[in-house]
Short mmCIF file of C-alpha atoms and ligand atoms in Angstrom, two decimals:
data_model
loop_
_atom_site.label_atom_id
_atom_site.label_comp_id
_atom_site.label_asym_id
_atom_site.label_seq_id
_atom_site.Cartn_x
_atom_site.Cartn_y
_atom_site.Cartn_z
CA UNK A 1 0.01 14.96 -29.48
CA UNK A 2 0.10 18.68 -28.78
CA UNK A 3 0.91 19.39 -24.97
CA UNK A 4 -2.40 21.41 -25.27
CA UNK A 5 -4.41 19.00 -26.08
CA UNK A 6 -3.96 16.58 -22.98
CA UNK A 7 -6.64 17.98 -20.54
CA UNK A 8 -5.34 18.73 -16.59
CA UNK A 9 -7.76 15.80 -15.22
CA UNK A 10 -7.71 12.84 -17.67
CA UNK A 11 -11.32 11.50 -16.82
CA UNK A 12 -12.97 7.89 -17.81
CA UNK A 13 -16.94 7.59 -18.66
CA UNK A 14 -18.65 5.22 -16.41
CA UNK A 15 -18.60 2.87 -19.58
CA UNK A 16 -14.47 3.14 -19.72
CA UNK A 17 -14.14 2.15 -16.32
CA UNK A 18 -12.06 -1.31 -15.68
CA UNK A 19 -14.79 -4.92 -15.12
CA UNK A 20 -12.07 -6.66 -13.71
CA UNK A 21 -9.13 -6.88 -11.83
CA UNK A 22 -5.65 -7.54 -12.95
CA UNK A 23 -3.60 -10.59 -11.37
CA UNK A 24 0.02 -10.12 -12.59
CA UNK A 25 1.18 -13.31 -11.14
CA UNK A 26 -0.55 -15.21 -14.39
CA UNK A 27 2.17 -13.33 -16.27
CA UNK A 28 4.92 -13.84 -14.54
CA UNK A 29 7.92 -15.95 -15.73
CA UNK A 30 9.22 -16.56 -11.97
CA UNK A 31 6.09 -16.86 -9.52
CA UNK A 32 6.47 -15.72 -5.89
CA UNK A 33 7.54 -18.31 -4.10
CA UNK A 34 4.72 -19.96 -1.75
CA UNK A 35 3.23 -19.04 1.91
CA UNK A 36 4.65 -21.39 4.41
CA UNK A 37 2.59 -22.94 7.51
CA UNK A 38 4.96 -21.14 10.31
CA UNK A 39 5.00 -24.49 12.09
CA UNK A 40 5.40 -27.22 9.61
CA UNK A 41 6.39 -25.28 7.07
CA UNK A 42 4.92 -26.82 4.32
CA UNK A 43 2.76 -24.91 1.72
CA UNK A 44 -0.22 -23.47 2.82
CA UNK A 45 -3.09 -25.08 1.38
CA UNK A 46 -6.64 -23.15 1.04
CA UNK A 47 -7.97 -25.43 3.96
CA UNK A 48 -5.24 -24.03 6.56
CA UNK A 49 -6.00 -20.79 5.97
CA UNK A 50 -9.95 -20.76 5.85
CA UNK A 51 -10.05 -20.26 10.03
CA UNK A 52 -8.53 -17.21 9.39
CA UNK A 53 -9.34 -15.47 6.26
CA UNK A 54 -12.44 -15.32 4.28
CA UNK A 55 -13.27 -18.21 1.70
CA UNK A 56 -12.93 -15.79 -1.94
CA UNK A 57 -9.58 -14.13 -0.69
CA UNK A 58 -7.99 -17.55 -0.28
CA UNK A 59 -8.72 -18.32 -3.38
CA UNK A 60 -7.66 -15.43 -4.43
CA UNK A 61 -4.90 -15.17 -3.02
CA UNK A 62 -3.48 -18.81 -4.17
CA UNK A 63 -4.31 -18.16 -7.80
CA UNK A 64 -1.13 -17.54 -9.78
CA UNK A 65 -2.99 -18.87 -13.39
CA UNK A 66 -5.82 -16.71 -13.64
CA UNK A 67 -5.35 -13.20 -14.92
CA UNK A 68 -8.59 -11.16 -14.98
CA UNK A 69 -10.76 -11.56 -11.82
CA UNK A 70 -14.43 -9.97 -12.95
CA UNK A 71 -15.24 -7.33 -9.98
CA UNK A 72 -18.76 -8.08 -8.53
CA UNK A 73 -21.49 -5.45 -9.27
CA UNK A 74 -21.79 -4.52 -5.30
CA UNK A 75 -18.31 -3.74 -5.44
CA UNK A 76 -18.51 -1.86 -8.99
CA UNK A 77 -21.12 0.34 -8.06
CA UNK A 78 -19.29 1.22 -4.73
CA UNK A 79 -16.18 2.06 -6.67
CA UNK A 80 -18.51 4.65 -8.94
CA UNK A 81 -19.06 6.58 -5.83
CA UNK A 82 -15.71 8.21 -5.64
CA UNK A 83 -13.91 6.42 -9.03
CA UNK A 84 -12.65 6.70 -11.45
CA UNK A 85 -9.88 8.67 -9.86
CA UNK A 86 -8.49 11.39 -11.47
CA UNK A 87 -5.39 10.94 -13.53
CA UNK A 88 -3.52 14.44 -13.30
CA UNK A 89 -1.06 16.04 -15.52
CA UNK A 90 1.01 18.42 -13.10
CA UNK A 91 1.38 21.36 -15.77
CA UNK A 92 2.26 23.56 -12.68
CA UNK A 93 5.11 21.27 -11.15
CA UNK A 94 6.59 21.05 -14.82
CA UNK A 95 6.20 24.47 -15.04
CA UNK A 96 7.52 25.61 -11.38
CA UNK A 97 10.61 22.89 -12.29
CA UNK A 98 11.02 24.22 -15.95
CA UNK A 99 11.00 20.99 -16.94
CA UNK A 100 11.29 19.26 -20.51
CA UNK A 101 9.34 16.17 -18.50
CA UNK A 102 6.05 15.47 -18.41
CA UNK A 103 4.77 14.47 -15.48
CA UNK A 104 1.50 12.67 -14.39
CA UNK A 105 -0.29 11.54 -10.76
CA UNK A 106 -2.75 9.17 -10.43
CA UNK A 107 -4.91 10.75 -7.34
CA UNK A 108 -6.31 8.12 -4.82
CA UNK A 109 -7.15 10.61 -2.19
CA UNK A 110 -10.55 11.82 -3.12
CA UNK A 111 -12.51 9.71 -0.34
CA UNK A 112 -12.54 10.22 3.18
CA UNK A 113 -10.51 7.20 3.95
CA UNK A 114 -7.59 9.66 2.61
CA UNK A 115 -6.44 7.04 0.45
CA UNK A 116 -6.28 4.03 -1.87
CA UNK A 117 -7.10 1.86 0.56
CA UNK A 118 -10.42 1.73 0.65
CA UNK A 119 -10.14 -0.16 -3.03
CA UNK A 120 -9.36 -2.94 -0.89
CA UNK A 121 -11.36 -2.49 2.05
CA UNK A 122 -14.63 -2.54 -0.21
CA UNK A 123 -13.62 -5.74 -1.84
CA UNK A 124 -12.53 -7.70 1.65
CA UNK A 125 -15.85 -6.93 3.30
CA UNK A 126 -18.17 -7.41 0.34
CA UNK A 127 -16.63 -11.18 0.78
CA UNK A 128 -17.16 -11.37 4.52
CA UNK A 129 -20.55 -10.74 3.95
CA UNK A 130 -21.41 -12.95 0.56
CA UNK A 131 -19.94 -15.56 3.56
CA UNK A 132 -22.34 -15.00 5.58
CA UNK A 133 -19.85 -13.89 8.24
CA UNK A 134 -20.59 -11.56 11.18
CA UNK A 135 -17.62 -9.25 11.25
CA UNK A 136 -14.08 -8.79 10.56
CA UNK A 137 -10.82 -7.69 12.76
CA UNK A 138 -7.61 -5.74 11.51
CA UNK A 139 -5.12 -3.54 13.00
CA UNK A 140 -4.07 -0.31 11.67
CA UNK A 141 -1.20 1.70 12.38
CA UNK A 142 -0.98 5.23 10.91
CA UNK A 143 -4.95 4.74 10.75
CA UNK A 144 -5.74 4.70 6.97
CA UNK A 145 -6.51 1.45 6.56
CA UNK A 146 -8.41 1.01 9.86
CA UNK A 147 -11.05 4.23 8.65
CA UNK A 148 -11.06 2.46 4.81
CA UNK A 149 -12.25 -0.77 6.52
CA UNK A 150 -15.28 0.88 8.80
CA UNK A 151 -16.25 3.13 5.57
CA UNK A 152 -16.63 -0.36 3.97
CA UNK A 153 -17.88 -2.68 6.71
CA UNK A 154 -20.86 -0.08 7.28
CA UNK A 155 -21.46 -0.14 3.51
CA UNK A 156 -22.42 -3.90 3.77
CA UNK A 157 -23.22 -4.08 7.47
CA UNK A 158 -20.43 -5.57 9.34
CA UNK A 159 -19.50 -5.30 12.52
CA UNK A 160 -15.78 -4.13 12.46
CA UNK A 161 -12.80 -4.72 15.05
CA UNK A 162 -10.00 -2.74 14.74
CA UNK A 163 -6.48 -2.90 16.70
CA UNK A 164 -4.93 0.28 16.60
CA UNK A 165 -0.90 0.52 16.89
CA UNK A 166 -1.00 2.30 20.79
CA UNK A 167 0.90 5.46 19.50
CA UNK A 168 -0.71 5.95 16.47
CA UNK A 169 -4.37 6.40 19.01
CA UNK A 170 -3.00 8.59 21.48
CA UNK A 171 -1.32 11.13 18.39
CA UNK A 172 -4.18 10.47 16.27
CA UNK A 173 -7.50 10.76 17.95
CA UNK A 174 -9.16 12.37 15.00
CA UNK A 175 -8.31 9.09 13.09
CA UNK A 176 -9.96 6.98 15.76
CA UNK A 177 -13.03 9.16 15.64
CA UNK A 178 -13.85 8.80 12.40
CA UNK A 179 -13.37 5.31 12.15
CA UNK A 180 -16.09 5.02 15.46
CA UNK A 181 -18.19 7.58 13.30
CA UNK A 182 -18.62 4.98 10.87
CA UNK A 183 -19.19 2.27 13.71
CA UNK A 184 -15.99 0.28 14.43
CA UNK A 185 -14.46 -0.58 17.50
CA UNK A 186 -11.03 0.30 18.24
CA UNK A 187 -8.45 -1.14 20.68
CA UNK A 188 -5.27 0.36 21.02
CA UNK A 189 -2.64 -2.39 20.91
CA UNK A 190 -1.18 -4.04 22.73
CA UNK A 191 -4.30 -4.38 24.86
CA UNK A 192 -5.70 -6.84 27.50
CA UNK A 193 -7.93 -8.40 25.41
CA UNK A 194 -5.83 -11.07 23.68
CA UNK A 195 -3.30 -13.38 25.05
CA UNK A 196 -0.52 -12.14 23.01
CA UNK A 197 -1.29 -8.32 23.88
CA UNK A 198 -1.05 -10.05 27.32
CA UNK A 199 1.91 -11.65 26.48
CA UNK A 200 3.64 -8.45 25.14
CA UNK A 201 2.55 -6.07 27.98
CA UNK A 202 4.09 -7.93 30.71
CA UNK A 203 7.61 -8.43 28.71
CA UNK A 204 7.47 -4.83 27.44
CA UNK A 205 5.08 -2.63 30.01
CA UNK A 206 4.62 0.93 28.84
CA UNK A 207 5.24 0.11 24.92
CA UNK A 208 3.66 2.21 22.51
CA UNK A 209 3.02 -1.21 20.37
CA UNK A 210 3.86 -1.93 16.70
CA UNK A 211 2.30 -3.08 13.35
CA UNK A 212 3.23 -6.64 14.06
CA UNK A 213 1.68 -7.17 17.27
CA UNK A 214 -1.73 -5.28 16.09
CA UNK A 215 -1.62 -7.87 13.65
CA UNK A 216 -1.34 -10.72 15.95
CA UNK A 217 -3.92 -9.57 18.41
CA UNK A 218 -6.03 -9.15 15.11
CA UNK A 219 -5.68 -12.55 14.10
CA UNK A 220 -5.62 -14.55 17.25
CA UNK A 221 -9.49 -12.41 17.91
CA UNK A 222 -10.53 -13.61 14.35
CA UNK A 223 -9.60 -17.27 15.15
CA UNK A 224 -11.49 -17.84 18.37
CA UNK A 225 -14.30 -15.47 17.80
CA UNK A 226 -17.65 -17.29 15.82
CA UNK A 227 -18.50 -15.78 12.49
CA UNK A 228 -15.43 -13.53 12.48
CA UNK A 229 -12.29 -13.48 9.75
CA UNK A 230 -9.23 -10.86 9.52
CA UNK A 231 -8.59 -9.32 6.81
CA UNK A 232 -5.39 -7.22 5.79
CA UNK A 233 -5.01 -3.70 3.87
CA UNK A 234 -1.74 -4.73 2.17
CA UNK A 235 1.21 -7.21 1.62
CA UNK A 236 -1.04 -10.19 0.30
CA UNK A 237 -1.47 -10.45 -3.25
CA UNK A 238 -5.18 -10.34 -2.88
CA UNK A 239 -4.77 -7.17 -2.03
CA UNK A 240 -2.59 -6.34 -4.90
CA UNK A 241 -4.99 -7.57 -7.05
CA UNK A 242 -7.55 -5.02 -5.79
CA UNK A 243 -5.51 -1.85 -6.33
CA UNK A 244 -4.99 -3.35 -9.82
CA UNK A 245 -7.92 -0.71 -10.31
CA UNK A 246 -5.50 1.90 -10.17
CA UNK A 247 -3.23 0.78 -12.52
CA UNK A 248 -5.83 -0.06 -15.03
CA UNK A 249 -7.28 2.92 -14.71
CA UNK A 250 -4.36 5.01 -15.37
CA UNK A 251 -3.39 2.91 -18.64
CA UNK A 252 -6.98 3.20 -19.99
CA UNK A 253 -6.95 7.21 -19.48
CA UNK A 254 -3.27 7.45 -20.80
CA UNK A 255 -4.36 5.26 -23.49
CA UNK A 256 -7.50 7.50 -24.95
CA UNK A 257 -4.87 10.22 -25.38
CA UNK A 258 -1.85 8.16 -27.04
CA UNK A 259 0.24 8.99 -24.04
CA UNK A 260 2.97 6.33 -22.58
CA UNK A 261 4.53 6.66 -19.65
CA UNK A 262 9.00 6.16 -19.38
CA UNK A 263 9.16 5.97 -15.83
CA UNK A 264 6.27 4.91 -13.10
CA UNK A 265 6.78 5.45 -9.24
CA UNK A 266 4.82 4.40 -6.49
CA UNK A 267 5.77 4.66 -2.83
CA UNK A 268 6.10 0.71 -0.95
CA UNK A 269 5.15 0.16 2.51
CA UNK A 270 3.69 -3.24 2.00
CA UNK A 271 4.04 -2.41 -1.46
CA UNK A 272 -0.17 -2.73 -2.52
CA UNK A 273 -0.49 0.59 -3.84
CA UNK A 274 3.01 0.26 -6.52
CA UNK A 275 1.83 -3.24 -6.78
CA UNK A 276 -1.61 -1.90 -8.22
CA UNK A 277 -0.34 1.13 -10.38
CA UNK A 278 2.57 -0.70 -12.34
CA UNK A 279 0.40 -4.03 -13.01
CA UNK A 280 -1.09 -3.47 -16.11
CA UNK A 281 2.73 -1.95 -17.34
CA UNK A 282 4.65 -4.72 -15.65
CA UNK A 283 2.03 -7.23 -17.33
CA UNK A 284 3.24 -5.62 -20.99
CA UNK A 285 6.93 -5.72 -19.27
CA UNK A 286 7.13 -9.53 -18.73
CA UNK A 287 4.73 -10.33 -21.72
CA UNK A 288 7.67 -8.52 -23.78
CA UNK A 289 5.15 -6.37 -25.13
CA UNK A 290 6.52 -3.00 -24.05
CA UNK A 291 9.22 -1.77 -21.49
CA UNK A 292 9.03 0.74 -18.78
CA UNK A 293 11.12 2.01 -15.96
CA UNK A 294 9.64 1.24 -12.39
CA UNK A 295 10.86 2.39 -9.11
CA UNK A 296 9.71 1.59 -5.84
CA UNK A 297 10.64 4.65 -3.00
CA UNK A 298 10.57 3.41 0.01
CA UNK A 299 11.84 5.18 3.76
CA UNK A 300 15.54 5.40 4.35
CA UNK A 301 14.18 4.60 7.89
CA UNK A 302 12.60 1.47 6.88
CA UNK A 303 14.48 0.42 3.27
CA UNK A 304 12.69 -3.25 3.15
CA UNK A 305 14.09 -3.15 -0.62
CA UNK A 306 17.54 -1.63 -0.85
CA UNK A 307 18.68 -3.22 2.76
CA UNK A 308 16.57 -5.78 3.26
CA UNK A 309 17.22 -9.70 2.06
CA UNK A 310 14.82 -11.84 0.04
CA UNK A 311 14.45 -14.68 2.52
CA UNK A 312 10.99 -16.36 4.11
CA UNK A 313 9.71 -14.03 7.17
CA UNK A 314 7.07 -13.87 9.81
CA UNK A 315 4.59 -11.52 8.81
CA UNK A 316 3.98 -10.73 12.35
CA UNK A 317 5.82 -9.94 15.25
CA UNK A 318 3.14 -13.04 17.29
CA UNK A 319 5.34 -15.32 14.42
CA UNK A 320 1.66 -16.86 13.81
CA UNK A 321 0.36 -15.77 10.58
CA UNK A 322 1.83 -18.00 7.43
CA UNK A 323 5.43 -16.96 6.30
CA UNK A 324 6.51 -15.09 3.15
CA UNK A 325 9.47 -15.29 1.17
CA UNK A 326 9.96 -11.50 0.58
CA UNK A 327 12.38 -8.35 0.76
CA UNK A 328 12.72 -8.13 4.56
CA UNK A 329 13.79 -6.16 7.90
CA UNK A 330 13.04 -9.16 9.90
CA UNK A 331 10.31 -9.42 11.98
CA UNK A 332 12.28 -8.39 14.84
CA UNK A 333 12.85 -5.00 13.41
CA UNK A 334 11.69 -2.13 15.05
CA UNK A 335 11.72 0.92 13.13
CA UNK A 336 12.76 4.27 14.39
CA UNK A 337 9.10 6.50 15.03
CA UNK A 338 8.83 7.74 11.48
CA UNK A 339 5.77 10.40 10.04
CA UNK A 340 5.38 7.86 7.08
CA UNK A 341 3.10 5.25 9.62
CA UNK A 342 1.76 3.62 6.33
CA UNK A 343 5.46 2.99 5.40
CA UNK A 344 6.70 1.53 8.67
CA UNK A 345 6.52 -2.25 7.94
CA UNK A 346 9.52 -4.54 7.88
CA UNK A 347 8.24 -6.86 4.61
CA UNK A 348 7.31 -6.45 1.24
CA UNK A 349 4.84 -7.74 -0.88
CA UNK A 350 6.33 -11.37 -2.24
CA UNK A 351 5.00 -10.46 -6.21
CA UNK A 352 7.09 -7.55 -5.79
CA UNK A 353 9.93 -8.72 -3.81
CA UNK A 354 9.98 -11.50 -7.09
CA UNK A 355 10.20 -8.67 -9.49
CA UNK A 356 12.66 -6.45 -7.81
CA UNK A 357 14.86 -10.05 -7.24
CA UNK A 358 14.60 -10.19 -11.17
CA UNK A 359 15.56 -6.76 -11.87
CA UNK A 360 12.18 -5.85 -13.68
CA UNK A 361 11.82 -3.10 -10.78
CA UNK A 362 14.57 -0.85 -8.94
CA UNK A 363 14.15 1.07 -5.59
CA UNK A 364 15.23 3.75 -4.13
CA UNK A 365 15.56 4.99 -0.28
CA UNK A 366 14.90 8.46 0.73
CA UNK A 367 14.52 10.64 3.77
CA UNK A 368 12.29 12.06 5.51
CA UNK A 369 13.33 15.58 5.57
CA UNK A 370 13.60 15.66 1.55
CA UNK A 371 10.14 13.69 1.32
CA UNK A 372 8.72 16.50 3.38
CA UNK A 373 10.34 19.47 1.46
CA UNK A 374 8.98 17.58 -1.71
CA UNK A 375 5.75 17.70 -0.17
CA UNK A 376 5.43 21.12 0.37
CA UNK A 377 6.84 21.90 -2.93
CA UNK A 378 4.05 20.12 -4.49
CA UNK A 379 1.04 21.47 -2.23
CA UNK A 380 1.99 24.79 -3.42
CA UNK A 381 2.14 24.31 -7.31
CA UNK A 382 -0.75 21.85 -7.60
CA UNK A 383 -2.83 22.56 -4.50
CA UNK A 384 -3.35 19.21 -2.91
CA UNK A 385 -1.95 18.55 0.74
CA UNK A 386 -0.30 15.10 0.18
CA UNK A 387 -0.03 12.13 2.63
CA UNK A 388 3.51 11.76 3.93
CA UNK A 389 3.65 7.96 2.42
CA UNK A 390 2.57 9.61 -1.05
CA UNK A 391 5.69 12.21 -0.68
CA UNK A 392 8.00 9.55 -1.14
CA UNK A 393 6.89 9.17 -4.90
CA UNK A 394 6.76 12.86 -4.99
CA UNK A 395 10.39 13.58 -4.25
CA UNK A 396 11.29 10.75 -6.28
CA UNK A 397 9.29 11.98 -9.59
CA UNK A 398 10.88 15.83 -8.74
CA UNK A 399 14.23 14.30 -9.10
CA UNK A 400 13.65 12.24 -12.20
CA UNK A 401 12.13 15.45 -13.76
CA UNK A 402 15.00 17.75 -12.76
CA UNK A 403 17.62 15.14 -14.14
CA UNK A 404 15.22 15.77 -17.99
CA UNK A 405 15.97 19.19 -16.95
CA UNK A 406 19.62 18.59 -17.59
CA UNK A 407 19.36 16.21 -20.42
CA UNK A 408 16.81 17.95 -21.80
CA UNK A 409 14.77 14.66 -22.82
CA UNK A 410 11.10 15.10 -22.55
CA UNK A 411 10.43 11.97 -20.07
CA UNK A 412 6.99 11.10 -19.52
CA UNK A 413 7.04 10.72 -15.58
CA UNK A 414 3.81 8.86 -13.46
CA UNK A 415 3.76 8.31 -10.56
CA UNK A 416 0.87 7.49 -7.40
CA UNK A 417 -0.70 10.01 -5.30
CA UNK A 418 -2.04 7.65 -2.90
CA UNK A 419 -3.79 10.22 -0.19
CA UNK A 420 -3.83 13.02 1.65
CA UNK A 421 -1.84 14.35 4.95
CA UNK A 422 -4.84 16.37 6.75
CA UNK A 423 -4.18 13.81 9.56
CA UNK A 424 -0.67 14.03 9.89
CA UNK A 425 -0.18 17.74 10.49
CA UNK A 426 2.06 17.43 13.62
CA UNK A 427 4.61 15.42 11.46
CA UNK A 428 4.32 18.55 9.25
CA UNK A 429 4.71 21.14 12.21
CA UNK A 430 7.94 19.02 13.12
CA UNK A 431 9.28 19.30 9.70
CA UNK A 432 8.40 23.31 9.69
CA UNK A 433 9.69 23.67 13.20
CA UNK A 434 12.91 21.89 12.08
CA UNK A 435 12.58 19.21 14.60
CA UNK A 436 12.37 16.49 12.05
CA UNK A 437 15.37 13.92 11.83
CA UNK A 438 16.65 11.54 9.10
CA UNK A 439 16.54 8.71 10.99
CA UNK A 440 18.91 5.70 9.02
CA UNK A 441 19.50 2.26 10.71
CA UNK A 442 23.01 1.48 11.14
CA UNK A 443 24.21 -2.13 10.10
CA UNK A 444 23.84 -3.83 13.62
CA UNK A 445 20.17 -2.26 13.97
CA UNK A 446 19.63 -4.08 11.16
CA UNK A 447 21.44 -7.28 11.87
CA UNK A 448 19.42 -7.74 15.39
CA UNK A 449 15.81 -7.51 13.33
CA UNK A 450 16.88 -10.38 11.51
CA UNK A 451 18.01 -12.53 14.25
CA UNK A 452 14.39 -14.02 14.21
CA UNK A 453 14.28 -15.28 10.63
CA UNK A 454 13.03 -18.94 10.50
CA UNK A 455 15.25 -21.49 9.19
CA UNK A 456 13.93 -22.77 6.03
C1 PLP B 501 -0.99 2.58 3.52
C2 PLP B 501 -0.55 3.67 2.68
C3 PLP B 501 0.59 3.54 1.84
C4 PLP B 501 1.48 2.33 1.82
O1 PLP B 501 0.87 1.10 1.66
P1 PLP B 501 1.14 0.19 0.39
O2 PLP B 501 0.48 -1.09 0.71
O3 PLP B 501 2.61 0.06 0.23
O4 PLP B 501 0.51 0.88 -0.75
C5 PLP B 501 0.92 4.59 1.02
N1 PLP B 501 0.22 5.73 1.01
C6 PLP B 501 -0.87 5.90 1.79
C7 PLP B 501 -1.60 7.19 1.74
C8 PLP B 501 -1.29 4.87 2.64
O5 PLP B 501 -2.37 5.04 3.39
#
């Protein structure tokens, strides 16, 4: 097809747009291994984990057979508020990089959540309340997740708890205010309010907190508060197999104009956003259907992937939510402060961690200096102002097209745009004022975070 003929903004009719959601684990050759009770360690069985999460994202969660999970209409209709989301071509990057490649974004930044997230969010809460439940608790640490989860729990009025990594609420107040605008309550954590916030403060007074021990406050509230569940923005596979929107999306759009994609990137943090964009590919990848290149970009400050080892893990610094066998830091790793928040946690989705073990998926570490120069780069050419977490696929994509630059092969290049960085302009002023460092672990840093691993 003529370059001419592929529109900027690949749209999808209301009629296009996917009915259900993808589970790549029913395709998969080599299933993630299990969740592990962190006591007994025996397989977690639906009925272990129904004090904590909802009923539906158990089962969904457990379900490695069934492939296509139909979306409810509640959930559809929400979705055609702000989807489908635009699939971009960036004829300006290719054309700033005088590039042979093309290149494509999938944009999930058009809502005010700032980012895919709320794909999730919508789902987690429309289940909460089918329950019958009251409300819901989470944590959130650069503070996406926790303003996707209010947008959604006012949607189906639910009252919303959310623990808020201590740091992230005293930099990010403008965060915390919209997710109060929308009716949540948020604790920044560690906080007196649980006994493991307890716990924490008096062995570490004065700390600025961490994902892991929002999470554990989150969960211990859910479990001894009546009609309440927690729910998580990434990591499970439940979550995964919400963003499978985006992926489906993407391949129905590039489909209607003949177009197939050589290389996909995503970003991984917990790894739900890659996890959604590369299912419907990866599906045609271990179906032996078709074969694509993916690659997973992940912090050199927090390289879960290309440093970490594929071993069961604590999810949470508390050590009381079920254990995963996937790439990991350890839960005892403490990452250096990074401007990637949404990047900063020490595991990896296990469907992932399977498929990188296999070799179906590579990754790559960057820093954050170069993710930020690839930033900028791209706000100027294409206009949008992206999230730092996005950046990482940015710079990643940039580099793949430059190397069709020397080859000359005409690559066609996708990659995830998951939000964008209007709240994280004081990592940008560092990065302008040239007070940004590339902060990389050295060997014993990473030794000491997995000191904790259980012994399975
Ligand atoms: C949370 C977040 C990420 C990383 O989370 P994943 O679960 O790995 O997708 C990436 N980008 C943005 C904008 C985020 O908010």
């Amino acid at each position: 097809m003529k370059k001419q003929e592929i529109p900027y903004k690949i749209y999808l009719e209301e009629s296009e747009l996917p009915k259900a959601w993808y589970n790549l684990r029913a395709d998969m050759k080599n299933k993630p291994a299990p969740l592990l009770d962190p006591a007994t360690h025996r397989k977690m069985q639906a009925k272990d984990l129904a004090g904590v999460f909802c009923d539906e994202l158990i089962r969904q969660e457990l379900d490695e057979d069934t492939a296509y999970f139909p979306i409810p209409e509640p959930i559809l209709n929400f979705y055609k508020m702000y989807r489908p989301a635009p699939l971009v071509r960036a004829y300006c990057l290719e054309e700033k990089l005088q590039t042979p490649a093309k290149i494509y974004y999938k944009f999930e930044g058009n809502n005010t959540s700032g980012s895919h997230k709320l794909n999730s969010a919508i789902a987690q809460a429309y289940y909460a309340k089918e329950q019958g439940l009251k409300g819901v608790t989470t944590e959130t640490g650069a503070g996406q997740w926790g303003t996707a989860l209010s947008m959604a729990c006012a949607y189906f009025g639910l009252d919303c708890k959310v623990y808020m990594v201590k740091v992230s609420y005293e930099q990010k107040p403008f965060r915390r205010e919209v997710m109060r605008t929308y009716g949540a309550s948020v604790t920044p954590s560690p906080s007196m309010e649980t006994e493991v916030g307890r716990k924490i403060l008096a062995e570490h007074p004065g700390t600025g907190g961490s994902l892991g021990c929002a999470i554990s406050e989150a969960v211990e509230k859910a479990s001894n508060t009546e009609g309440y569940r927690y729910v998580l923005g990434s990591v499970l596979n439940q979550v995964m197999l919400h963003q499978s929107i985006i992926g489906l999306e993407t391949k129905a759009a590039m489909d209607k104009y003949g177009v197939k994609p050589d290389v996909i990137i995503g970003c991984a943090g917990g790894g739900s956003n890659l996890g959604g964009l590369i299912a419907p590919f990866m599906g045609e990848k271990v179906r032996g259907e078709a074969d694509y290149r993916f690659i997973a970009v992940e912090p050199s400050s927090c390289p879960s992937f290309t440093r970490g080892k594929y071993v069961y893990d604590y999810c949470d610094t508390g050590m009381i939510c079920p254990l995963a066998k996937m790439y990991t830091l350890g839960s005892n790793f403490i990452p250096a402060p990074s401007h990637s928040g949404g990047l900063r946690y020490h595991g990896m989705n296990s469907t992932l961690s399977q498929l990188y073990d296999d070799g179906l998926m590579e990754a790559v570490s960057v820093k954050q200096t170069e993710v930020f120069a690839a930033a900028e780069q791209f706000a100027r050419v294409e206009g949008i102002l992206p999230a730092p977490e996005s950046s990482h696929a940015i710079k990643v994509a940039i580099d793949e097209a430059l190397k069709c630059k020397e080859t000359g092969e005409e690559k066609t290049i996708l990659f995830g745009l998951t939000g964008t960085g209007y709240f994280d302009m004081m990592s940008y002023e560092k990065f302008h004022d040239g007070k940004m460092n590339d902060y990389v672990p050295t060997e014993e840093e990473l030794a000491k975070g997995l000191e904790k691993l259980p012994q399975i």
